[in-house]
């Protein structure tokens, strides 16, 4: 087996797989007008998903993150988790969700083979949460988090996008929240996408202030595992929960990239930003196409660029993260 790697020595153990681009939230920085059903799309079927993951596993992928859009909206998400869990070589399955139906499904998803959950929580202040997400779902999401903790996943992370003038004074609230909960709280710097430049220009906030605060308060940065995501993770002896910081604008952010993406309609993306994606769907129709698919994956990865060039304002063709899978 030849491990997927690029011309800059980066190895790819981690696949982010979008299973739908439909979302039921209207986050200010992502889909402020809500999801637009402009054209009928045919999302990857369970069999196409299985063949995708089998081919990636055959070239060294060990971790799959299911994302979207909102993956919890797909009726067959439990079947998708089970299918991925059965692929030899896959050691971890994670899912990123807004948590709207987590209370109902956490147990079922765990039993199907889901190991890790990332739940998006941009604010712990109910009216602010509802303002940022455009929906009144704060209580549902909180109950979902409680349920996920009760069910006992290997890891639970909360994602909060840093947004100036919205949640920039909630750090202490988040720290209190994780003090007695086994949760990794992650702050993500807002990224500029094609359709959200105006919002970005007004509300982007660097994570440097949080980093300085953590260093000052005795939080210690942890080492990364090879299939870890992009966060710098900090822990503190007085806190059960840890804290992660994702700074996509940092100079060396892309150096540790270990991730590839497949969109919900079967395009492989080498980066969140900057390219159209390579269609792989034609090679997902029959089980005997795996050798050709592996070759296409290898050839494509060889063209991965060294950086996302976000710092230069490059948003490529990504209108918003729901389109590829954040
Ligand atoms: N619906 C799921 C959710 O809400 O978690 C999964 C999809 S969502 C696109 C994945 C993650 O991307 C969420 O944590 C969201 O907050 C984050 N995200 C979306 N747009 C972003 C942006 N412009 N900059 C930074 N993070 C963003």
XYZ file of N, CA and C and ligand atoms in Angstrom, residues 23 25 27 29-30 67-71 96-99 118-122 159-161 188-193 196 320-322 325-326, ligand 1:
129
model
N -28.345 22.628 4.706
C -28.232 22.948 6.126
C -29.520 23.601 6.601
N -29.537 25.512 9.432
C -29.190 26.713 10.185
C -28.864 27.829 9.185
N -26.320 30.385 9.639
C -25.250 31.090 10.346
C -24.828 32.339 9.574
N -22.155 33.831 9.187
C -20.894 33.826 8.448
C -20.859 32.745 7.366
N -21.951 31.983 7.230
C -21.911 30.849 6.297
C -23.077 30.909 5.317
N -19.285 15.258 7.403
C -19.655 16.651 7.594
C -20.663 17.064 6.523
N -20.902 18.372 6.412
C -21.876 18.853 5.439
C -21.680 20.353 5.222
N -22.710 21.029 4.875
C -24.097 20.972 5.217
C -24.306 20.409 6.625
N -25.516 20.014 6.902
C -25.775 19.389 8.195
C -25.962 17.880 7.990
N -24.962 17.081 8.384
C -25.054 15.639 8.127
C -26.229 14.969 8.828
N -19.087 16.219 12.300
C -19.294 17.615 12.675
C -20.766 17.927 12.458
N -21.416 18.425 13.489
C -22.871 18.650 13.412
C -23.243 19.929 14.147
N -24.376 20.496 13.756
C -24.867 21.639 14.543
C -25.639 21.141 15.768
N -25.856 19.845 15.864
C -26.401 19.255 17.091
C -27.900 19.348 17.245
N -17.995 16.602 16.830
C -17.747 18.043 16.938
C -19.090 18.742 16.825
N -19.404 19.539 17.816
C -20.699 20.212 17.806
C -20.437 21.719 17.740
N -21.100 22.371 16.818
C -20.866 23.808 16.657
C -21.690 24.593 17.667
N -21.005 25.374 18.492
C -21.693 26.211 19.489
C -20.982 27.556 19.502
N -21.524 28.509 18.771
C -20.816 29.782 18.635
C -21.011 30.701 19.823
N -17.166 23.490 18.599
C -16.551 24.478 17.703
C -17.217 25.825 17.893
N -16.410 26.842 18.078
C -16.970 28.183 18.125
C -16.150 29.080 17.201
N -16.798 29.689 16.234
C -16.090 30.599 15.328
C -15.959 31.946 16.042
N -12.265 28.862 16.403
C -11.814 28.863 15.006
C -11.844 30.298 14.487
N -10.733 30.737 13.929
C -10.756 32.072 13.320
C -11.655 32.036 12.086
N -12.466 33.049 11.959
C -13.346 33.177 10.802
C -12.513 33.192 9.519
N -12.937 32.415 8.518
C -12.232 32.399 7.232
C -13.059 33.126 6.180
N -12.370 33.742 5.265
C -13.070 34.480 4.212
C -13.492 33.520 3.103
N -14.758 33.549 2.757
C -15.242 32.733 1.637
C -15.838 33.681 0.592
N -18.992 35.645 1.538
C -19.103 36.233 2.878
C -17.965 37.222 3.185
N -19.028 29.298 0.377
C -19.176 29.203 1.831
C -18.783 27.786 2.199
N -18.489 27.528 3.490
C -17.953 26.211 3.842
C -18.980 25.089 3.715
N -20.274 25.423 3.795
C -21.291 24.365 3.667
C -21.222 23.719 2.286
N -18.023 21.295 2.695
C -18.002 20.538 3.962
C -16.915 21.111 4.835
N -17.339 21.816 5.896
C -16.366 22.528 6.740
C -15.635 21.601 7.676
N -23.533 21.744 9.934
C -22.379 21.277 10.627
C -21.999 22.238 11.737
O -22.679 23.247 11.914
O -21.063 21.959 12.463
C -21.184 20.969 9.743
C -20.845 21.903 8.637
S -20.162 23.456 9.143
C -19.780 24.171 7.582
C -18.617 22.966 9.835
C -17.893 23.980 10.677
O -17.429 25.022 9.856
C -18.755 24.615 11.747
O -18.095 24.491 12.998
C -18.814 26.058 11.331
O -18.904 26.912 12.431
C -17.508 26.227 10.581
N -17.521 27.337 9.624
C -18.422 27.605 8.670
N -18.077 28.722 7.979
C -16.903 29.149 8.513
C -16.036 30.238 8.224
N -16.295 31.109 7.246
N -14.917 30.372 8.956
C -14.638 29.476 9.954
N -15.408 28.432 10.267
C -16.547 28.266 9.565
